[in-house]
C-alpha cells in the first residue's frame, strides 16, 4: 500500500457514459482504492468538434450514480489542477516550445489535400499509410514561402530512427514496437490545440500519475507517449490495457449495436440498481478467486488484484445482468421495491400520479407480488399487465389447457365458491380452491392451472390466491364466466 499510487480516469465529454468507459473508470477506482492511492478525474476535452453540451456533467453524474468517488477533479479541484485540458493550454505551450527549440519537433505546412494524396499513393503501393516526413527538414526559405502563401501549420514530433519501445503491460506482459512503425505524428493541430497523445503525457507527468489502466485500443498510442516521456527525460507510468468487451455473438461492442443497451443512463432509467451495475461491470474482464459473483463495493476494493485482469475478451451478457440485478432487488425492503417500480407504472399510464390512499395501497400490493421475480424497475409494467387488461386473449397453449375435460367442472365450482365468500381475501380464496378440490376430486395441475389461466390469462405467475384477491371479485367472476361461456350479467 502506498500513497504514491495516483491513477486517473480521463473521459472525453463527447457523449454519455458508455459501458466500456464505465468499466475503465471502475477498474482504475478499484485499483487505486485497493492500493490506498488517489483517484483523479481529468477531462480530456481537446476534441472540440465532438464535445457535446453537458457531456462532462453527464459522465460525472453517472459515475457518482455507480458509486464512484474521486480525490481530485474539475468539479472538486485539487493541487494538480486545472483538470480540464482546454484550461491547461498555456502549460502545453511551454513544452511544445522546448521540443521545437531542441529540434525534436517541427512545423509541417502540408495541407489536408496533400496529406490525403500521400496516403492514397501509399495504399496503392500496399503500404500502411503514415506521414512520409516531407516537411521534416524544411529550409528557412521554404518556410517563408509557405507562410507567404498563408499556409497554417501543425507541429509534428520527430520520431527517433531505429528505436525499440518495450513496456511491461500490467495485463499482457512485454509489448514491443519499432519506431519505424510510425511516421512523425502531430502533437499540435493547426488550430493550436495539442493532440491527445501529447497532452496526455504532459498531464500524466505534471499530475504524477503512477499507473494507467485503459482499453486495448490505446496500445498503439503507448509508444507515441513513451517517445514524449523520453524526450523530456520523464518516467512513464505503468500501463495496463484491458481487453475488449464483446457482445453475445463475440463481436466488438459497438455503439451502433442496437441489440445491447450500452449507456449507464439507459440502465438507470430502466430501473437497474447502481450496486448491481457496479458488481456486473466489475466482472467484465476481471475475476475474483472462487465461484462467488455477488460482492459489495467494499469487498471488491479489498480483493481487487490487477494480476487477475483477463487476457481474454469480456462477454457482455444481458441475461446475466438481469439475473444479478434481480439478486439485488430481492435484498431490498418492501418500500424500496415499491419506490423502484411505482414510477414506471405511472410513466406507462397504468396508474395515476394522484392516486387515492386505497388505490396506492392496491398498487403497492400488486408490485410486491413480483418482488422476487423483478429483474429491473420498468419490467413491472410487463409483469403486471394482467391487472390492467380489460379483456384476456388466450394463446394457443392456454386455449388447449382450458378445453380439458374437467375444466368446466372446476371453474364452475370455483366461481360458486368465490361468489359465496364473505371477504375477498387471499386466505379465503385459498380455502375456496381447497373446497373446489374436495368437491370435484381434481387436484394438482388439473386444478390450479385452469384457475390460473382463466383468472389471470397466464400459465405462470405470482402467488395465485393473492393475485386473484388483487384482481377483485368483479374482474375474476367476469373472466371465469367468459371462459365458461356464461352470460356475464348473470
mmCIF file of N, CA, C and O in Angstrom, residues 397-488:
data_model
loop_
_atom_site.group_PDB
_atom_site.id
_atom_site.type_symbol
_atom_site.label_atom_id
_atom_site.label_comp_id
_atom_site.label_asym_id
_atom_site.label_seq_id
_atom_site.Cartn_x
_atom_site.Cartn_y
_atom_site.Cartn_z
ATOM 1 N N UNK A 397 -51.724 -22.330 -26.423
ATOM 2 C CA UNK A 397 -51.477 -23.240 -25.293
ATOM 3 C C UNK A 397 -52.546 -23.069 -24.214
ATOM 4 O O UNK A 397 -53.027 -24.045 -23.617
ATOM 5 N N UNK A 398 -52.903 -21.809 -23.950
ATOM 6 C CA UNK A 398 -53.916 -21.550 -22.930
ATOM 7 C C UNK A 398 -55.280 -22.099 -23.351
ATOM 8 O O UNK A 398 -56.007 -22.693 -22.537
ATOM 9 N N UNK A 399 -55.632 -21.914 -24.645
ATOM 10 C CA UNK A 399 -56.916 -22.430 -25.155
ATOM 11 C C UNK A 399 -56.974 -23.953 -25.046
ATOM 12 O O UNK A 399 -57.992 -24.532 -24.673
ATOM 13 N N UNK A 400 -55.827 -24.571 -25.349
ATOM 14 C CA UNK A 400 -55.769 -26.043 -25.269
ATOM 15 C C UNK A 400 -55.983 -26.508 -23.832
ATOM 16 O O UNK A 400 -56.709 -27.467 -23.573
ATOM 17 N N UNK A 401 -55.353 -25.806 -22.889
ATOM 18 C CA UNK A 401 -55.497 -26.189 -21.490
ATOM 19 C C UNK A 401 -56.942 -26.014 -21.021
ATOM 20 O O UNK A 401 -57.490 -26.873 -20.311
ATOM 21 N N UNK A 402 -57.576 -24.912 -21.424
ATOM 22 C CA UNK A 402 -58.940 -24.623 -20.988
ATOM 23 C C UNK A 402 -59.984 -25.518 -21.637
ATOM 24 O O UNK A 402 -61.157 -25.521 -21.237
ATOM 25 N N UNK A 403 -59.571 -26.292 -22.647
ATOM 26 C CA UNK A 403 -60.512 -27.217 -23.301
ATOM 27 C C UNK A 403 -60.486 -28.604 -22.670
ATOM 28 O O UNK A 403 -61.157 -29.521 -23.138
ATOM 29 N N UNK A 404 -59.714 -28.751 -21.574
ATOM 30 C CA UNK A 404 -59.634 -30.039 -20.891
ATOM 31 C C UNK A 404 -60.992 -30.480 -20.348
ATOM 32 O O UNK A 404 -61.872 -29.645 -20.051
ATOM 33 N N UNK A 405 -61.154 -31.800 -20.152
ATOM 34 C CA UNK A 405 -62.483 -32.335 -19.825
ATOM 35 C C UNK A 405 -62.980 -31.920 -18.438
ATOM 36 O O UNK A 405 -64.192 -31.824 -18.228
ATOM 37 N N UNK A 406 -62.083 -31.704 -17.462
ATOM 38 C CA UNK A 406 -62.536 -31.345 -16.116
ATOM 39 C C UNK A 406 -62.581 -29.845 -15.872
ATOM 40 O O UNK A 406 -62.979 -29.415 -14.785
ATOM 41 N N UNK A 407 -62.188 -29.070 -16.859
ATOM 42 C CA UNK A 407 -62.027 -27.628 -16.650
ATOM 43 C C UNK A 407 -63.355 -26.949 -16.291
ATOM 44 O O UNK A 407 -63.433 -26.162 -15.345
ATOM 45 N N UNK A 408 -64.396 -27.240 -17.030
ATOM 46 C CA UNK A 408 -65.691 -26.590 -16.762
ATOM 47 C C UNK A 408 -66.195 -26.892 -15.362
ATOM 48 O O UNK A 408 -66.733 -26.015 -14.674
ATOM 49 N N UNK A 409 -66.019 -28.147 -14.917
ATOM 50 C CA UNK A 409 -66.463 -28.539 -13.575
ATOM 51 C C UNK A 409 -65.691 -27.751 -12.521
ATOM 52 O O UNK A 409 -66.258 -27.194 -11.572
ATOM 53 N N UNK A 410 -64.355 -27.690 -12.708
ATOM 54 C CA UNK A 410 -63.505 -26.974 -11.755
ATOM 55 C C UNK A 410 -63.850 -25.496 -11.697
ATOM 56 O O UNK A 410 -64.056 -24.933 -10.615
ATOM 57 N N UNK A 411 -63.941 -24.865 -12.843
ATOM 58 C CA UNK A 411 -64.172 -23.415 -12.878
ATOM 59 C C UNK A 411 -65.567 -23.056 -12.388
ATOM 60 O O UNK A 411 -65.761 -22.037 -11.706
ATOM 61 N N UNK A 412 -66.550 -23.884 -12.722
ATOM 62 C CA UNK A 412 -67.935 -23.618 -12.267
ATOM 63 C C UNK A 412 -68.012 -23.666 -10.753
ATOM 64 O O UNK A 412 -68.608 -22.786 -10.107
ATOM 65 N N UNK A 413 -67.416 -24.712 -10.171
ATOM 66 C CA UNK A 413 -67.474 -24.819 -8.719
ATOM 67 C C UNK A 413 -66.663 -23.707 -8.055
ATOM 68 O O UNK A 413 -67.103 -23.139 -7.041
ATOM 69 N N UNK A 414 -65.507 -23.383 -8.628
ATOM 70 C CA UNK A 414 -64.678 -22.319 -8.062
ATOM 71 C C UNK A 414 -65.417 -20.980 -8.089
ATOM 72 O O UNK A 414 -65.375 -20.214 -7.125
ATOM 73 N N UNK A 415 -66.123 -20.711 -9.178
ATOM 74 C CA UNK A 415 -66.895 -19.473 -9.281
ATOM 75 C C UNK A 415 -67.980 -19.431 -8.201
ATOM 76 O O UNK A 415 -68.173 -18.398 -7.552
ATOM 77 N N UNK A 416 -68.627 -20.553 -7.991
ATOM 78 C CA UNK A 416 -69.657 -20.619 -6.941
ATOM 79 C C UNK A 416 -69.052 -20.329 -5.573
ATOM 80 O O UNK A 416 -69.628 -19.599 -4.755
ATOM 81 N N UNK A 417 -67.878 -20.910 -5.322
ATOM 82 C CA UNK A 417 -67.190 -20.684 -4.052
ATOM 83 C C UNK A 417 -66.832 -19.204 -3.869
ATOM 84 O O UNK A 417 -67.013 -18.645 -2.784
ATOM 85 N N UNK A 418 -66.337 -18.571 -4.936
ATOM 86 C CA UNK A 418 -65.918 -17.163 -4.833
ATOM 87 C C UNK A 418 -67.097 -16.239 -4.551
ATOM 88 O O UNK A 418 -67.008 -15.339 -3.708
ATOM 89 N N UNK A 419 -68.172 -16.461 -5.258
ATOM 90 C CA UNK A 419 -69.339 -15.586 -5.103
ATOM 91 C C UNK A 419 -69.894 -15.665 -3.690
ATOM 92 O O UNK A 419 -70.448 -14.686 -3.160
ATOM 93 N N UNK A 420 -69.689 -16.826 -3.056
ATOM 94 C CA UNK A 420 -70.238 -17.028 -1.711
ATOM 95 C C UNK A 420 -69.331 -16.492 -0.607
ATOM 96 O O UNK A 420 -69.721 -16.486 0.570
ATOM 97 N N UNK A 421 -68.129 -16.048 -0.956
ATOM 98 C CA UNK A 421 -67.191 -15.588 0.068
ATOM 99 C C UNK A 421 -67.682 -14.319 0.763
ATOM 100 O O UNK A 421 -68.212 -13.407 0.125
ATOM 101 N N UNK A 422 -67.483 -14.260 2.073
ATOM 102 C CA UNK A 422 -67.863 -13.070 2.825
ATOM 103 C C UNK A 422 -66.821 -11.959 2.643
ATOM 104 O O UNK A 422 -67.165 -10.774 2.617
ATOM 105 N N UNK A 423 -65.539 -12.345 2.559
ATOM 106 C CA UNK A 423 -64.487 -11.352 2.298
ATOM 107 C C UNK A 423 -63.580 -11.902 1.195
ATOM 108 O O UNK A 423 -63.211 -13.082 1.223
ATOM 109 N N UNK A 424 -63.261 -11.040 0.260
ATOM 110 C CA UNK A 424 -62.469 -11.470 -0.905
ATOM 111 C C UNK A 424 -60.982 -11.275 -0.594
ATOM 112 O O UNK A 424 -60.310 -10.409 -1.156
ATOM 113 N N UNK A 425 -60.466 -12.086 0.314
ATOM 114 C CA UNK A 425 -59.077 -12.008 0.740
ATOM 115 C C UNK A 425 -58.328 -13.263 0.304
ATOM 116 O O UNK A 425 -58.940 -14.310 0.051
ATOM 117 N N UNK A 426 -56.987 -13.157 0.251
ATOM 118 C CA UNK A 426 -56.169 -14.265 -0.244
ATOM 119 C C UNK A 426 -56.405 -15.556 0.544
ATOM 120 O O UNK A 426 -56.515 -16.641 -0.038
ATOM 121 N N UNK A 427 -56.513 -15.447 1.873
ATOM 122 C CA UNK A 427 -56.706 -16.656 2.694
ATOM 123 C C UNK A 427 -58.044 -17.320 2.369
ATOM 124 O O UNK A 427 -58.135 -18.561 2.291
ATOM 125 N N UNK A 428 -59.091 -16.510 2.171
ATOM 126 C CA UNK A 428 -60.413 -17.049 1.834
ATOM 127 C C UNK A 428 -60.398 -17.690 0.443
ATOM 128 O O UNK A 428 -61.020 -18.733 0.210
ATOM 129 N N UNK A 429 -59.682 -17.068 -0.470
ATOM 130 C CA UNK A 429 -59.607 -17.599 -1.840
ATOM 131 C C UNK A 429 -58.834 -18.907 -1.859
ATOM 132 O O UNK A 429 -59.195 -19.853 -2.570
ATOM 133 N N UNK A 430 -57.797 -18.996 -1.052
ATOM 134 C CA UNK A 430 -57.030 -20.241 -0.946
ATOM 135 C C UNK A 430 -57.915 -21.368 -0.428
ATOM 136 O O UNK A 430 -57.866 -22.512 -0.907
ATOM 137 N N UNK A 431 -58.761 -21.032 0.548
ATOM 138 C CA UNK A 431 -59.701 -22.022 1.080
ATOM 139 C C UNK A 431 -60.706 -22.441 0.006
ATOM 140 O O UNK A 431 -61.075 -23.620 -0.083
ATOM 141 N N UNK A 432 -61.140 -21.469 -0.838
ATOM 142 C CA UNK A 432 -62.092 -21.775 -1.912
ATOM 143 C C UNK A 432 -61.491 -22.751 -2.918
ATOM 144 O O UNK A 432 -62.187 -23.617 -3.464
ATOM 145 N N UNK A 433 -60.184 -22.616 -3.171
ATOM 146 C CA UNK A 433 -59.510 -23.549 -4.087
ATOM 147 C C UNK A 433 -59.495 -24.950 -3.477
ATOM 148 O O UNK A 433 -59.754 -25.946 -4.162
ATOM 149 N N UNK A 434 -59.247 -25.045 -2.169
ATOM 150 C CA UNK A 434 -59.250 -26.352 -1.496
ATOM 151 C C UNK A 434 -60.643 -26.973 -1.513
ATOM 152 O O UNK A 434 -60.801 -28.189 -1.716
ATOM 153 N N UNK A 435 -61.674 -26.165 -1.285
ATOM 154 C CA UNK A 435 -63.054 -26.667 -1.328
ATOM 155 C C UNK A 435 -63.384 -27.183 -2.721
ATOM 156 O O UNK A 435 -64.079 -28.202 -2.871
ATOM 157 N N UNK A 436 -62.865 -26.485 -3.744
ATOM 158 C CA UNK A 436 -63.103 -26.915 -5.126
ATOM 159 C C UNK A 436 -62.440 -28.263 -5.377
ATOM 160 O O UNK A 436 -62.994 -29.137 -6.063
ATOM 161 N N UNK A 437 -61.263 -28.425 -4.814
ATOM 162 C CA UNK A 437 -60.554 -29.705 -4.966
ATOM 163 C C UNK A 437 -61.373 -30.851 -4.350
ATOM 164 O O UNK A 437 -61.543 -31.909 -4.964
ATOM 165 N N UNK A 438 -61.880 -30.643 -3.146
ATOM 166 C CA UNK A 438 -62.638 -31.693 -2.463
ATOM 167 C C UNK A 438 -63.936 -32.002 -3.206
ATOM 168 O O UNK A 438 -64.338 -33.162 -3.341
ATOM 169 N N UNK A 439 -64.577 -30.947 -3.687
ATOM 170 C CA UNK A 439 -65.874 -31.138 -4.322
ATOM 171 C C UNK A 439 -65.765 -31.804 -5.688
ATOM 172 O O UNK A 439 -66.643 -32.582 -6.085
ATOM 173 N N UNK A 440 -64.689 -31.516 -6.416
ATOM 174 C CA UNK A 440 -64.556 -32.034 -7.788
ATOM 175 C C UNK A 440 -63.653 -33.250 -7.878
ATOM 176 O O UNK A 440 -63.691 -33.984 -8.885
ATOM 177 N N UNK A 441 -62.838 -33.458 -6.879
ATOM 178 C CA UNK A 441 -61.877 -34.568 -6.936
ATOM 179 C C UNK A 441 -60.701 -34.289 -7.843
ATOM 180 O O UNK A 441 -59.846 -35.162 -8.059
ATOM 181 N N UNK A 442 -60.598 -33.073 -8.372
ATOM 182 C CA UNK A 442 -59.485 -32.695 -9.249
ATOM 183 C C UNK A 442 -58.424 -31.990 -8.407
ATOM 184 O O UNK A 442 -58.745 -31.117 -7.597
ATOM 185 N N UNK A 443 -57.155 -32.377 -8.587
ATOM 186 C CA UNK A 443 -56.103 -31.752 -7.804
ATOM 187 C C UNK A 443 -54.856 -31.507 -8.656
ATOM 188 O O UNK A 443 -54.804 -31.883 -9.828
ATOM 189 N N UNK A 444 -53.832 -30.896 -8.021
ATOM 190 C CA UNK A 444 -52.578 -30.625 -8.722
ATOM 191 C C UNK A 444 -52.758 -29.655 -9.873
ATOM 192 O O UNK A 444 -53.568 -28.717 -9.815
ATOM 193 N N UNK A 445 -52.022 -29.904 -10.956
ATOM 194 C CA UNK A 445 -52.079 -29.007 -12.119
ATOM 195 C C UNK A 445 -53.472 -28.952 -12.728
ATOM 196 O O UNK A 445 -53.888 -27.922 -13.265
ATOM 197 N N UNK A 446 -54.180 -30.064 -12.663
ATOM 198 C CA UNK A 446 -55.529 -30.099 -13.223
ATOM 199 C C UNK A 446 -56.467 -29.144 -12.529
ATOM 200 O O UNK A 446 -57.477 -28.720 -13.102
ATOM 201 N N UNK A 447 -56.132 -28.804 -11.278
ATOM 202 C CA UNK A 447 -56.925 -27.849 -10.513
ATOM 203 C C UNK A 447 -56.405 -26.433 -10.670
ATOM 204 O O UNK A 447 -57.149 -25.512 -11.031
ATOM 205 N N UNK A 448 -55.122 -26.261 -10.385
ATOM 206 C CA UNK A 448 -54.549 -24.905 -10.321
ATOM 207 C C UNK A 448 -54.387 -24.249 -11.685
ATOM 208 O O UNK A 448 -54.631 -23.050 -11.826
ATOM 209 N N UNK A 449 -53.967 -25.026 -12.701
ATOM 210 C CA UNK A 449 -53.672 -24.405 -13.998
ATOM 211 C C UNK A 449 -54.916 -23.796 -14.666
ATOM 212 O O UNK A 449 -54.868 -22.657 -15.148
ATOM 213 N N UNK A 450 -56.065 -24.504 -14.696
ATOM 214 C CA UNK A 450 -57.255 -23.867 -15.298
ATOM 215 C C UNK A 450 -57.677 -22.612 -14.533
ATOM 216 O O UNK A 450 -58.076 -21.623 -15.151
ATOM 217 N N UNK A 451 -57.591 -22.663 -13.194
ATOM 218 C CA UNK A 451 -57.967 -21.477 -12.410
ATOM 219 C C UNK A 451 -57.024 -20.320 -12.721
ATOM 220 O O UNK A 451 -57.456 -19.183 -12.925
ATOM 221 N N UNK A 452 -55.710 -20.613 -12.779
ATOM 222 C CA UNK A 452 -54.740 -19.562 -13.066
ATOM 223 C C UNK A 452 -54.959 -18.960 -14.451
ATOM 224 O O UNK A 452 -55.000 -17.731 -14.616
ATOM 225 N N UNK A 453 -55.100 -19.811 -15.459
ATOM 226 C CA UNK A 453 -55.234 -19.312 -16.835
ATOM 227 C C UNK A 453 -56.549 -18.563 -17.016
ATOM 228 O O UNK A 453 -56.602 -17.514 -17.671
ATOM 229 N N UNK A 454 -57.627 -19.071 -16.435
ATOM 230 C CA UNK A 454 -58.927 -18.417 -16.593
ATOM 231 C C UNK A 454 -58.979 -17.069 -15.901
ATOM 232 O O UNK A 454 -59.600 -16.121 -16.409
ATOM 233 N N UNK A 455 -58.315 -16.948 -14.743
ATOM 234 C CA UNK A 455 -58.412 -15.699 -13.979
ATOM 235 C C UNK A 455 -57.333 -14.679 -14.345
ATOM 236 O O UNK A 455 -57.587 -13.473 -14.336
ATOM 237 N N UNK A 456 -56.126 -15.170 -14.684
ATOM 238 C CA UNK A 456 -55.017 -14.239 -14.960
ATOM 239 C C UNK A 456 -54.623 -14.197 -16.434
ATOM 240 O O UNK A 456 -53.939 -13.269 -16.858
ATOM 241 N N UNK A 457 -55.003 -15.225 -17.183
ATOM 242 C CA UNK A 457 -54.624 -15.285 -18.592
ATOM 243 C C UNK A 457 -53.224 -15.820 -18.807
ATOM 244 O O UNK A 457 -52.741 -15.876 -19.934
ATOM 245 N N UNK A 458 -52.567 -16.251 -17.715
ATOM 246 C CA UNK A 458 -51.169 -16.676 -17.807
ATOM 247 C C UNK A 458 -50.993 -18.099 -17.295
ATOM 248 O O UNK A 458 -51.705 -18.546 -16.395
ATOM 249 N N UNK A 459 -50.020 -18.792 -17.878
ATOM 250 C CA UNK A 459 -49.698 -20.153 -17.445
ATOM 251 C C UNK A 459 -48.869 -20.139 -16.159
ATOM 252 O O UNK A 459 -48.871 -21.090 -15.390
ATOM 253 N N UNK A 460 -48.130 -19.054 -15.966
ATOM 254 C CA UNK A 460 -47.275 -18.916 -14.788
ATOM 255 C C UNK A 460 -47.431 -17.509 -14.256
ATOM 256 O O UNK A 460 -47.736 -16.575 -14.991
ATOM 257 N N UNK A 461 -47.206 -17.348 -12.981
ATOM 258 C CA UNK A 461 -47.340 -16.011 -12.426
ATOM 259 C C UNK A 461 -47.123 -15.996 -10.937
ATOM 260 O O UNK A 461 -46.593 -16.946 -10.356
ATOM 261 N N UNK A 462 -47.571 -14.930 -10.281
ATOM 262 C CA UNK A 462 -47.343 -14.766 -8.842
ATOM 263 C C UNK A 462 -48.246 -15.697 -8.033
ATOM 264 O O UNK A 462 -49.046 -16.455 -8.580
ATOM 265 N N UNK A 463 -48.143 -15.606 -6.719
ATOM 266 C CA UNK A 463 -48.973 -16.398 -5.808
ATOM 267 C C UNK A 463 -50.442 -16.241 -6.195
ATOM 268 O O UNK A 463 -50.989 -15.139 -6.220
ATOM 269 N N UNK A 464 -51.085 -17.356 -6.534
ATOM 270 C CA UNK A 464 -52.407 -17.300 -7.165
ATOM 271 C C UNK A 464 -53.491 -16.685 -6.277
ATOM 272 O O UNK A 464 -54.209 -15.777 -6.746
ATOM 273 N N UNK A 465 -53.679 -17.121 -5.037
ATOM 274 C CA UNK A 465 -54.742 -16.504 -4.224
ATOM 275 C C UNK A 465 -54.559 -14.996 -4.068
ATOM 276 O O UNK A 465 -55.543 -14.239 -4.103
ATOM 277 N N UNK A 466 -53.304 -14.548 -3.915
ATOM 278 C CA UNK A 466 -53.053 -13.108 -3.769
ATOM 279 C C UNK A 466 -53.388 -12.365 -5.061
ATOM 280 O O UNK A 466 -53.955 -11.271 -5.032
ATOM 281 N N UNK A 467 -53.013 -12.954 -6.198
ATOM 282 C CA UNK A 467 -53.295 -12.321 -7.491
ATOM 283 C C UNK A 467 -54.798 -12.189 -7.699
ATOM 284 O O UNK A 467 -55.297 -11.140 -8.141
ATOM 285 N N UNK A 468 -55.531 -13.265 -7.381
ATOM 286 C CA UNK A 468 -56.991 -13.239 -7.557
ATOM 287 C C UNK A 468 -57.614 -12.187 -6.635
ATOM 288 O O UNK A 468 -58.511 -11.434 -7.040
ATOM 289 N N UNK A 469 -57.123 -12.103 -5.401
ATOM 290 C CA UNK A 469 -57.650 -11.110 -4.460
ATOM 291 C C UNK A 469 -57.452 -9.700 -4.984
ATOM 292 O O UNK A 469 -58.351 -8.845 -4.879
ATOM 293 N N UNK A 470 -56.293 -9.430 -5.568
ATOM 294 C CA UNK A 470 -56.000 -8.089 -6.074
ATOM 295 C C UNK A 470 -56.757 -7.773 -7.362
ATOM 296 O O UNK A 470 -57.042 -6.608 -7.654
ATOM 297 N N UNK A 471 -57.081 -8.795 -8.128
ATOM 298 C CA UNK A 471 -57.892 -8.574 -9.329
ATOM 299 C C UNK A 471 -59.315 -8.153 -8.946
ATOM 300 O O UNK A 471 -59.953 -7.374 -9.650
ATOM 301 N N UNK A 472 -59.812 -8.686 -7.845
ATOM 302 C CA UNK A 472 -61.149 -8.329 -7.374
ATOM 303 C C UNK A 472 -62.218 -9.270 -7.899
ATOM 304 O O UNK A 472 -62.072 -9.880 -8.964
ATOM 305 N N UNK A 473 -63.287 -9.390 -7.130
ATOM 306 C CA UNK A 473 -64.362 -10.339 -7.478
ATOM 307 C C UNK A 473 -65.004 -10.024 -8.828
ATOM 308 O O UNK A 473 -65.267 -10.925 -9.626
ATOM 309 N N UNK A 474 -65.258 -8.746 -9.108
ATOM 310 C CA UNK A 474 -65.921 -8.394 -10.363
ATOM 311 C C UNK A 474 -65.114 -8.860 -11.570
ATOM 312 O O UNK A 474 -65.655 -9.477 -12.496
ATOM 313 N N UNK A 475 -63.807 -8.549 -11.577
ATOM 314 C CA UNK A 475 -62.960 -8.919 -12.711
ATOM 315 C C UNK A 475 -62.846 -10.436 -12.833
ATOM 316 O O UNK A 475 -62.988 -11.012 -13.917
ATOM 317 N N UNK A 476 -62.607 -11.096 -11.696
ATOM 318 C CA UNK A 476 -62.387 -12.539 -11.721
ATOM 319 C C UNK A 476 -63.645 -13.281 -12.142
ATOM 320 O O UNK A 476 -63.599 -14.198 -12.975
ATOM 321 N N UNK A 477 -64.777 -12.902 -11.592
ATOM 322 C CA UNK A 477 -66.023 -13.588 -11.951
ATOM 323 C C UNK A 477 -66.365 -13.366 -13.419
ATOM 324 O O UNK A 477 -66.842 -14.282 -14.103
ATOM 325 N N UNK A 478 -66.090 -12.163 -13.920
ATOM 326 C CA UNK A 478 -66.323 -11.887 -15.349
ATOM 327 C C UNK A 478 -65.447 -12.777 -16.223
ATOM 328 O O UNK A 478 -65.916 -13.373 -17.204
ATOM 329 N N UNK A 479 -64.183 -12.911 -15.871
ATOM 330 C CA UNK A 479 -63.271 -13.735 -16.659
ATOM 331 C C UNK A 479 -63.663 -15.216 -16.601
ATOM 332 O O UNK A 479 -63.588 -15.922 -17.619
ATOM 333 N N UNK A 480 -64.059 -15.685 -15.428
ATOM 334 C CA UNK A 480 -64.473 -17.092 -15.307
ATOM 335 C C UNK A 480 -65.714 -17.354 -16.152
ATOM 336 O O UNK A 480 -65.813 -18.382 -16.839
ATOM 337 N N UNK A 481 -66.684 -16.437 -16.122
ATOM 338 C CA UNK A 481 -67.918 -16.619 -16.899
ATOM 339 C C UNK A 481 -67.639 -16.587 -18.394
ATOM 340 O O UNK A 481 -68.290 -17.289 -19.174
ATOM 341 N N UNK A 482 -66.672 -15.761 -18.795
ATOM 342 C CA UNK A 482 -66.326 -15.721 -20.227
ATOM 343 C C UNK A 482 -65.763 -17.059 -20.690
ATOM 344 O O UNK A 482 -66.083 -17.550 -21.770
ATOM 345 N N UNK A 483 -64.922 -17.666 -19.859
ATOM 346 C CA UNK A 483 -64.364 -18.976 -20.203
ATOM 347 C C UNK A 483 -65.464 -20.042 -20.211
ATOM 348 O O UNK A 483 -65.500 -20.938 -21.059
ATOM 349 N N UNK A 484 -66.400 -19.904 -19.260
ATOM 350 C CA UNK A 484 -67.499 -20.887 -19.155
ATOM 351 C C UNK A 484 -68.626 -20.588 -20.126
ATOM 352 O O UNK A 484 -69.621 -21.335 -20.188
ATOM 353 N N UNK A 485 -68.486 -19.494 -20.915
ATOM 354 C CA UNK A 485 -69.498 -19.056 -21.886
ATOM 355 C C UNK A 485 -70.833 -18.786 -21.217
ATOM 356 O O UNK A 485 -71.910 -19.085 -21.763
ATOM 357 N N UNK A 486 -70.769 -18.233 -19.991
ATOM 358 C CA UNK A 486 -71.984 -17.841 -19.286
ATOM 359 C C UNK A 486 -72.259 -16.381 -19.561
ATOM 360 O O UNK A 486 -71.366 -15.594 -19.884
ATOM 361 N N UNK A 487 -73.481 -15.970 -19.363
ATOM 362 C CA UNK A 487 -73.867 -14.566 -19.508
ATOM 363 C C UNK A 487 -73.158 -13.769 -18.428
ATOM 364 O O UNK A 487 -73.323 -14.022 -17.233
ATOM 365 N N UNK A 488 -72.356 -12.807 -18.841
ATOM 366 C CA UNK A 488 -71.567 -12.034 -17.883
ATOM 367 C C UNK A 488 -72.467 -11.275 -16.914
ATOM 368 O O UNK A 488 -72.087 -10.987 -15.783
#
